[in-house]
Short mmCIF file of C-alpha atoms in Angstrom, two decimals:
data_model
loop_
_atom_site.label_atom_id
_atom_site.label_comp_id
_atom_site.label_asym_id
_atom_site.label_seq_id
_atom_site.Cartn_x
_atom_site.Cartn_y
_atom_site.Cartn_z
CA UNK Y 19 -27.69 27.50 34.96
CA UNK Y 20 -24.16 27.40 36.39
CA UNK Y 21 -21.15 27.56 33.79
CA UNK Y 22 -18.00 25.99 34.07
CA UNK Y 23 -14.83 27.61 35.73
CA UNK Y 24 -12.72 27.62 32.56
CA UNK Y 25 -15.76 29.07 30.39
CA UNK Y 26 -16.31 32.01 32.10
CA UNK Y 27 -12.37 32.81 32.82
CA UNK Y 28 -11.15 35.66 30.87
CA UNK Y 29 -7.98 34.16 28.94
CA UNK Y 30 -9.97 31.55 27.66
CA UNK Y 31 -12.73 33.42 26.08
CA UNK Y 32 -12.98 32.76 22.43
CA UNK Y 33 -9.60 30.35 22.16
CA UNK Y 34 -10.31 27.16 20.70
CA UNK Y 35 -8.61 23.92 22.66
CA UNK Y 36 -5.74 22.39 20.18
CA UNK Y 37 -7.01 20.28 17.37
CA UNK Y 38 -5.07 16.67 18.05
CA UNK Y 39 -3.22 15.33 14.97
CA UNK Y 40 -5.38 13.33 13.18
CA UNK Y 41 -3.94 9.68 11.69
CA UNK Y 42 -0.82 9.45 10.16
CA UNK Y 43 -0.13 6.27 7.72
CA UNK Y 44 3.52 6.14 6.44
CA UNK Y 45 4.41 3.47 3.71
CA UNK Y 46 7.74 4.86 2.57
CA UNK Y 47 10.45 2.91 4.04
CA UNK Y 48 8.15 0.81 6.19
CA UNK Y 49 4.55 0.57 7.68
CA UNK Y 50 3.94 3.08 10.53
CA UNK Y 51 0.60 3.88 11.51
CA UNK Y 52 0.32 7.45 13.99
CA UNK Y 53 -2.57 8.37 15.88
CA UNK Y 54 -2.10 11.45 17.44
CA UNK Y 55 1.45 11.86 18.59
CA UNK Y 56 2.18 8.29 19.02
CA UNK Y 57 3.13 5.51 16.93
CA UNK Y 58 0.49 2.50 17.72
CA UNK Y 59 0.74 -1.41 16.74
CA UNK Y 60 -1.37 -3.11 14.36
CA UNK Y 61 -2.35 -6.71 13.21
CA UNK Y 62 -0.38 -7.84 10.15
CA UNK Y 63 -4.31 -8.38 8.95
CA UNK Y 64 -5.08 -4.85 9.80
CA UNK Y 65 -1.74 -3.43 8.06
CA UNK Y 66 -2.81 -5.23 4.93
CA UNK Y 67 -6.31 -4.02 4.84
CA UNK Y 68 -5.13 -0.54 5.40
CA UNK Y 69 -2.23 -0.48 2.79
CA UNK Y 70 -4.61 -1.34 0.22
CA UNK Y 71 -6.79 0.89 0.65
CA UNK Y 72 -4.68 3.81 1.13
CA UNK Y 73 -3.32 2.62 -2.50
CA UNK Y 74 -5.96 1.27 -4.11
CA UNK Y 75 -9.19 3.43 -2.92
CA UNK Y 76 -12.35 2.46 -2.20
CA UNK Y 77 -12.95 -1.36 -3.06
CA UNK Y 78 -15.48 -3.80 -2.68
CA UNK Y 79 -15.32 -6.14 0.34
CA UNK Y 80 -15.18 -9.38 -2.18
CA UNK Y 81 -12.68 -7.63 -4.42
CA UNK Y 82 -10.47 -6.56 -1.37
CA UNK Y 83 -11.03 -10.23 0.57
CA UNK Y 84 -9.74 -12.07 -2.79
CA UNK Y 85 -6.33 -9.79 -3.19
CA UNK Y 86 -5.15 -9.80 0.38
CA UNK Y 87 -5.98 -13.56 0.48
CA UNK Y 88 -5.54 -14.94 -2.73
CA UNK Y 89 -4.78 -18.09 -1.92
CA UNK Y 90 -7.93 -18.65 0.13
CA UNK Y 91 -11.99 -19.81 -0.52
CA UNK Y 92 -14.07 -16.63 -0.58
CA UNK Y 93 -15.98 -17.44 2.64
CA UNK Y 94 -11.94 -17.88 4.54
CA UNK Y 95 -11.08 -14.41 2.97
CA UNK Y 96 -13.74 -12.68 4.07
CA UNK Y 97 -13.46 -13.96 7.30
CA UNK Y 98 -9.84 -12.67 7.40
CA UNK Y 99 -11.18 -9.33 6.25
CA UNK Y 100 -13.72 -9.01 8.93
CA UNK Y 101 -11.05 -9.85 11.31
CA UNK Y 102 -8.81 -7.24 9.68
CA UNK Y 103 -11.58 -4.53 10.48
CA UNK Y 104 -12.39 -6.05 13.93
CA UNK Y 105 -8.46 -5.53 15.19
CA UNK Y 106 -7.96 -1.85 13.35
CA UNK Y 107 -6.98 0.62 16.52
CA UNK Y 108 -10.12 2.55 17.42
CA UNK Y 109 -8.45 4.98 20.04
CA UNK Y 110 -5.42 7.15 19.97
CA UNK Y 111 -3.54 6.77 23.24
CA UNK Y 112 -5.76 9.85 24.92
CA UNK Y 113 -8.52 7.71 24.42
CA UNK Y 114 -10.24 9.71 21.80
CA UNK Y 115 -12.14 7.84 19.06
CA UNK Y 116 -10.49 7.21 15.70
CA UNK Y 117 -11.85 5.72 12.59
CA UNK Y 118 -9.63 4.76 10.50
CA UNK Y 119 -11.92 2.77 7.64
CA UNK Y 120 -15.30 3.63 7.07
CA UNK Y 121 -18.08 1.50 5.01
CA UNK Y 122 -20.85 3.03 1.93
CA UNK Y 123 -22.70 0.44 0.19
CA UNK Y 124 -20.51 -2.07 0.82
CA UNK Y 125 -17.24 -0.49 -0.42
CA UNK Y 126 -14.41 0.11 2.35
CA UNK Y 127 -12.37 3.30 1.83
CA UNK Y 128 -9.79 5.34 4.09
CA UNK Y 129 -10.80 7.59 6.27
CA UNK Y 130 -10.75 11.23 5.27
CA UNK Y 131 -9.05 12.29 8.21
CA UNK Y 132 -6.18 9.20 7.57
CA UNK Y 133 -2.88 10.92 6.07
CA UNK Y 134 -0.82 9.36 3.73
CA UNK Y 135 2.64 10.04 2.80
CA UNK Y 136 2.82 8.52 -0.14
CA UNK Y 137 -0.39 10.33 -1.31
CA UNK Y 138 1.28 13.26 -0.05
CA UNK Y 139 4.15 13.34 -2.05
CA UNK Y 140 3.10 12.51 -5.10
CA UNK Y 141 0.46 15.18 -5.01
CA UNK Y 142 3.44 17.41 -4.32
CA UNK Y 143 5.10 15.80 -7.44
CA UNK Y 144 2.12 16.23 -9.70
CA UNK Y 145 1.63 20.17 -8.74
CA UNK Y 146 5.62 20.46 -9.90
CA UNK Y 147 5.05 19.12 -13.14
CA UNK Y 148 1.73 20.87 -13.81
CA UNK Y 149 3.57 24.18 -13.26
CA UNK Y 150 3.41 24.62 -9.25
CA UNK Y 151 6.42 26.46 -7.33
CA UNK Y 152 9.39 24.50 -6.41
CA UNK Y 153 10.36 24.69 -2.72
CA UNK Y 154 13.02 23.51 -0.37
CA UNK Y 155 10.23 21.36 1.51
CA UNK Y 156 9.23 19.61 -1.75
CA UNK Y 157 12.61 19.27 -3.43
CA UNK Y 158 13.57 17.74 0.13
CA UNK Y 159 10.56 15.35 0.21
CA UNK Y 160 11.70 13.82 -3.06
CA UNK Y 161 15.57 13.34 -1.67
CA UNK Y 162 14.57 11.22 1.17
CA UNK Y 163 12.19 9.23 -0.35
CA UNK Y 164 12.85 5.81 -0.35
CA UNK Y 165 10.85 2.63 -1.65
CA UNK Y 166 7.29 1.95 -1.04
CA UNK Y 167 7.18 -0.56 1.31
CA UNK Y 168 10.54 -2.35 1.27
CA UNK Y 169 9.67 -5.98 2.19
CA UNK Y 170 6.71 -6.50 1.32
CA UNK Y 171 5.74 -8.75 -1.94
CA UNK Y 172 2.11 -8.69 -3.05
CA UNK Y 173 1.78 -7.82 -6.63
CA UNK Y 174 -0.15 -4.79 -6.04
CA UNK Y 175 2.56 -3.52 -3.62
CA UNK Y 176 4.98 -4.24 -6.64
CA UNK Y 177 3.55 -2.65 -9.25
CA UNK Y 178 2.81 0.85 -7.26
CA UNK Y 179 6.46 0.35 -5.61
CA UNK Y 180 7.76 0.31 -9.43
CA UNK Y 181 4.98 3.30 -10.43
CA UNK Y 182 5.93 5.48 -7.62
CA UNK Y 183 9.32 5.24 -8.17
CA UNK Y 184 9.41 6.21 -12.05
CA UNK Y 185 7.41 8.85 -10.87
CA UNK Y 186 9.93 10.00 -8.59
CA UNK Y 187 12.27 10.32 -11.22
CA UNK Y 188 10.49 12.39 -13.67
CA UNK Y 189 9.37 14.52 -10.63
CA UNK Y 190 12.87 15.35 -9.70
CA UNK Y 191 14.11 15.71 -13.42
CA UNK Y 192 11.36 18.27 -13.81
CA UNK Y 193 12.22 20.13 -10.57
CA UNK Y 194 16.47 20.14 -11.62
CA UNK Y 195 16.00 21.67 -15.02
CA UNK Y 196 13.40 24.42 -12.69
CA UNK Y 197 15.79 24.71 -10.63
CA UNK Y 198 18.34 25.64 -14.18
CA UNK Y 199 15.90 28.34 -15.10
CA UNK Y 200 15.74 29.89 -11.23
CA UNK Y 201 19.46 30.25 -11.82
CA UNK Y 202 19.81 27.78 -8.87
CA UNK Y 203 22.43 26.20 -10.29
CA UNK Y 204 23.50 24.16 -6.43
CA UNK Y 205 19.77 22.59 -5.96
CA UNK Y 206 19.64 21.85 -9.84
CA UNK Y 207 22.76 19.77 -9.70
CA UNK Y 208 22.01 18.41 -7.17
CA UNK Y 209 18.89 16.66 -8.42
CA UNK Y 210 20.30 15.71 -11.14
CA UNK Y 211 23.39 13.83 -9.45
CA UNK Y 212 20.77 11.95 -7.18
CA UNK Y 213 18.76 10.94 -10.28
CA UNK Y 214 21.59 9.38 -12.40
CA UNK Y 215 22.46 7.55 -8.99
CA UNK Y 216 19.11 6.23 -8.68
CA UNK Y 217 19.10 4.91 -12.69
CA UNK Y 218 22.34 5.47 -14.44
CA UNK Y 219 21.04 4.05 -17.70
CA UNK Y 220 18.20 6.51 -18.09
CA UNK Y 221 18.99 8.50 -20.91
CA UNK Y 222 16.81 11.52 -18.91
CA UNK Y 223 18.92 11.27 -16.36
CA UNK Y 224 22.29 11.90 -17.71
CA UNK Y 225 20.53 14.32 -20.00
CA UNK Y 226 20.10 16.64 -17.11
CA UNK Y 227 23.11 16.54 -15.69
CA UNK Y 228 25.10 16.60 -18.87
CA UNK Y 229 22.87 19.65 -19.78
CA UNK Y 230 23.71 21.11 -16.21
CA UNK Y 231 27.59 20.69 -16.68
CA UNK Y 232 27.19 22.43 -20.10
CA UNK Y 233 25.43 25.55 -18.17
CA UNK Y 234 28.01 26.14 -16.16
CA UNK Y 235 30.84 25.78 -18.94
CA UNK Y 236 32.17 22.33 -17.36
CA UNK Y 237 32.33 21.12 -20.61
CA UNK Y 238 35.47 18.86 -19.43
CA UNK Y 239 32.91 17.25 -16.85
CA UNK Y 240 30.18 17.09 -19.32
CA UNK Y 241 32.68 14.94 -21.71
CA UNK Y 242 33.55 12.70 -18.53
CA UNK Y 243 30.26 12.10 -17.83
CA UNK Y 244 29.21 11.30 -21.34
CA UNK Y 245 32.32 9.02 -21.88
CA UNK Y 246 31.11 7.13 -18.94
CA UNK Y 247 27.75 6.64 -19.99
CA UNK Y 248 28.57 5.93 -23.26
CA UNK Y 249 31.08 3.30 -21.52
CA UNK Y 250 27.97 1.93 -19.59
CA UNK Y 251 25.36 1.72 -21.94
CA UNK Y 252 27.71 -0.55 -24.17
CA UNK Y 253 28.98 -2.78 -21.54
CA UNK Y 254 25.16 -3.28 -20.86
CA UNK Y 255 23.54 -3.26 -24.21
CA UNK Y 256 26.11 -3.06 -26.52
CA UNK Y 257 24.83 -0.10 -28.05
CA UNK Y 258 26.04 3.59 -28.37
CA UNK Y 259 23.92 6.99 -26.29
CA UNK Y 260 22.29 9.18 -28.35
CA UNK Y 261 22.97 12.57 -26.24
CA UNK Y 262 26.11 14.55 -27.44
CA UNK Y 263 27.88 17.70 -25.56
CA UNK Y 264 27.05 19.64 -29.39
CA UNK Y 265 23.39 19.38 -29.51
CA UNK Y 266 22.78 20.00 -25.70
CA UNK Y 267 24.75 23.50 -26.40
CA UNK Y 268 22.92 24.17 -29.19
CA UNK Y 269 19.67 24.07 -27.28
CA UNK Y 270 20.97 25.55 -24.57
CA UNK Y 271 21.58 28.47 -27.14
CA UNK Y 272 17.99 28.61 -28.19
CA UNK Y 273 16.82 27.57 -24.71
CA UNK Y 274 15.33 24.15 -25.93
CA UNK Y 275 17.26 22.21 -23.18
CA UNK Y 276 14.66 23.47 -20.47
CA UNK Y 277 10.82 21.87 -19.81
CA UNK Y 278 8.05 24.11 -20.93
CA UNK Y 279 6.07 25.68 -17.81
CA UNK Y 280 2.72 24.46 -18.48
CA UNK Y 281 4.04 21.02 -19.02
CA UNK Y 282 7.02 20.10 -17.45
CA UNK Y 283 8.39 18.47 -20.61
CA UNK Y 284 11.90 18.22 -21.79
CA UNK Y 285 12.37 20.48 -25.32
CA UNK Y 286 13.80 17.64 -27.75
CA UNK Y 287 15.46 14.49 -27.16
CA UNK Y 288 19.58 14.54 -27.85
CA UNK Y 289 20.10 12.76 -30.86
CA UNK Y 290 23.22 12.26 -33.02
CA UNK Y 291 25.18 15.00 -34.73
#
């Protein structure tokens, strides 16, 4: 039986062709939807059916029909939904196959192949606070995140927007006082800046930076900082911050001020003198 030119040539023997890149879905910031190396376009329908799954998991086809179309009879909304699934991209732009949904007993789910960012990163987040190494790459990741979705409204988009991004916070405040122990004193502060920028009424927040500034002696920064949130939190609630400069040295003393390994928890909470 004759064998093919590229088979039988030397340099090929035993090299396996390049794997292509499988899907890509990217929430944060926006919808983008990859297959291979190029970005494709999808039905508003198809976008909806996708992003739900990719946060919600597998779901029922009723179930999934009445959230994306609330406002419509069952029989309408599943129409929409088979529509949805009709007009989901089948082939990347070589022309290879791509499923992007697959059906089991009437449940839809993503694709196993289909990556998501959002997944991604707060896997990355998790493994942090359960005790995993903190990198460049992941300290990096949680920098440039930015919203979930920006623009789009749905409850369910809401409510993970909000849950992702408290998560974000206590994923960075974990990796800035890791950062403290590491003795990397540049990356540590610098989480901690970005997280009293993203909520500058979160006592956590201004916990880890004021413990930060103590660390490095800037006790004259630490009282700045304090003044100002003290400054904030009673223009806003009228009320007075229960961190002070003492207490955050005294734990730093006994090494209280940093989270426990196996946790990723703060020592004690700053209360008054």
């Amino acid at each position: 039986m004759a064998t093919s030119a590229i088979a039988q040539h030397p340099s090929t023997m035993g090299v396996r062709p390049l794997k292509s890149p499988g899907p890509k879905l990217k929430l944060i910031g926006g919808f983008d939807l990859h297959l291979g190396e190029e970005a494709v376009t999808v039905s508003e329908s198809s976008q909806r059916l996708l992003v739900y799954l990719a946060l919600g998991g597998p779901r029922g086809r009723r179930v999934i029909a009445s959230y994306l179309w609330p406002d419509k009879a069952e029989e309408r909304a599943g129409a929409n939904l088979r529509s949805a699934l009709w007009r989901l991209p089948t082939q990347d732009a070589a022309g290879r196959c791509v499923e992007l949904v697959r059906e089991d007993h009437c449940r839809l789910e993503l694709a196993d192949c289909v990556e998501v960012d959002a997944r991604s990163i707060e896997q990355v987040g998790w493994s942090i606070i359960h005790g995993g190494e903190t990198d460049s790459r992941s300290f990096g990741d949680f920098l440039i995140m930015g919203d979930l979705l920006p623009g789009w409204y749905d409850d369910w988009v809401l409510l993970e927007r909000e849950r992702l991004g408290q998560l974000r916070l206590h994923f960075l405040e974990t990796m800035a006082y890791r950062f403290l122990r590491k003795g990397a004193i540049t990356e540590a502060l610098d989480a901690a800046l970005r997280l009293v920028a993203f909520d500058p009424l979160r006592e956590g927040s201004q916990r880890v930076l004021l413990t930060l500034y103590c660390s490095e002696g800037s006790l004259g920064q630490a009282q700045r900082q304090l003044d100002a949130y003290r400054a904030l939190l009673h223009e806003t609630f009228g009320c007075e911050p229960k961190l002070s400069i003492g207490r955050i040295l005294r734990e730093l003393e006994t090494g209280m001020s940093s989270p426990m390994p196996e946790t990723g928890r703060v020592g004690r909470v700053g209360a008054h003198d």
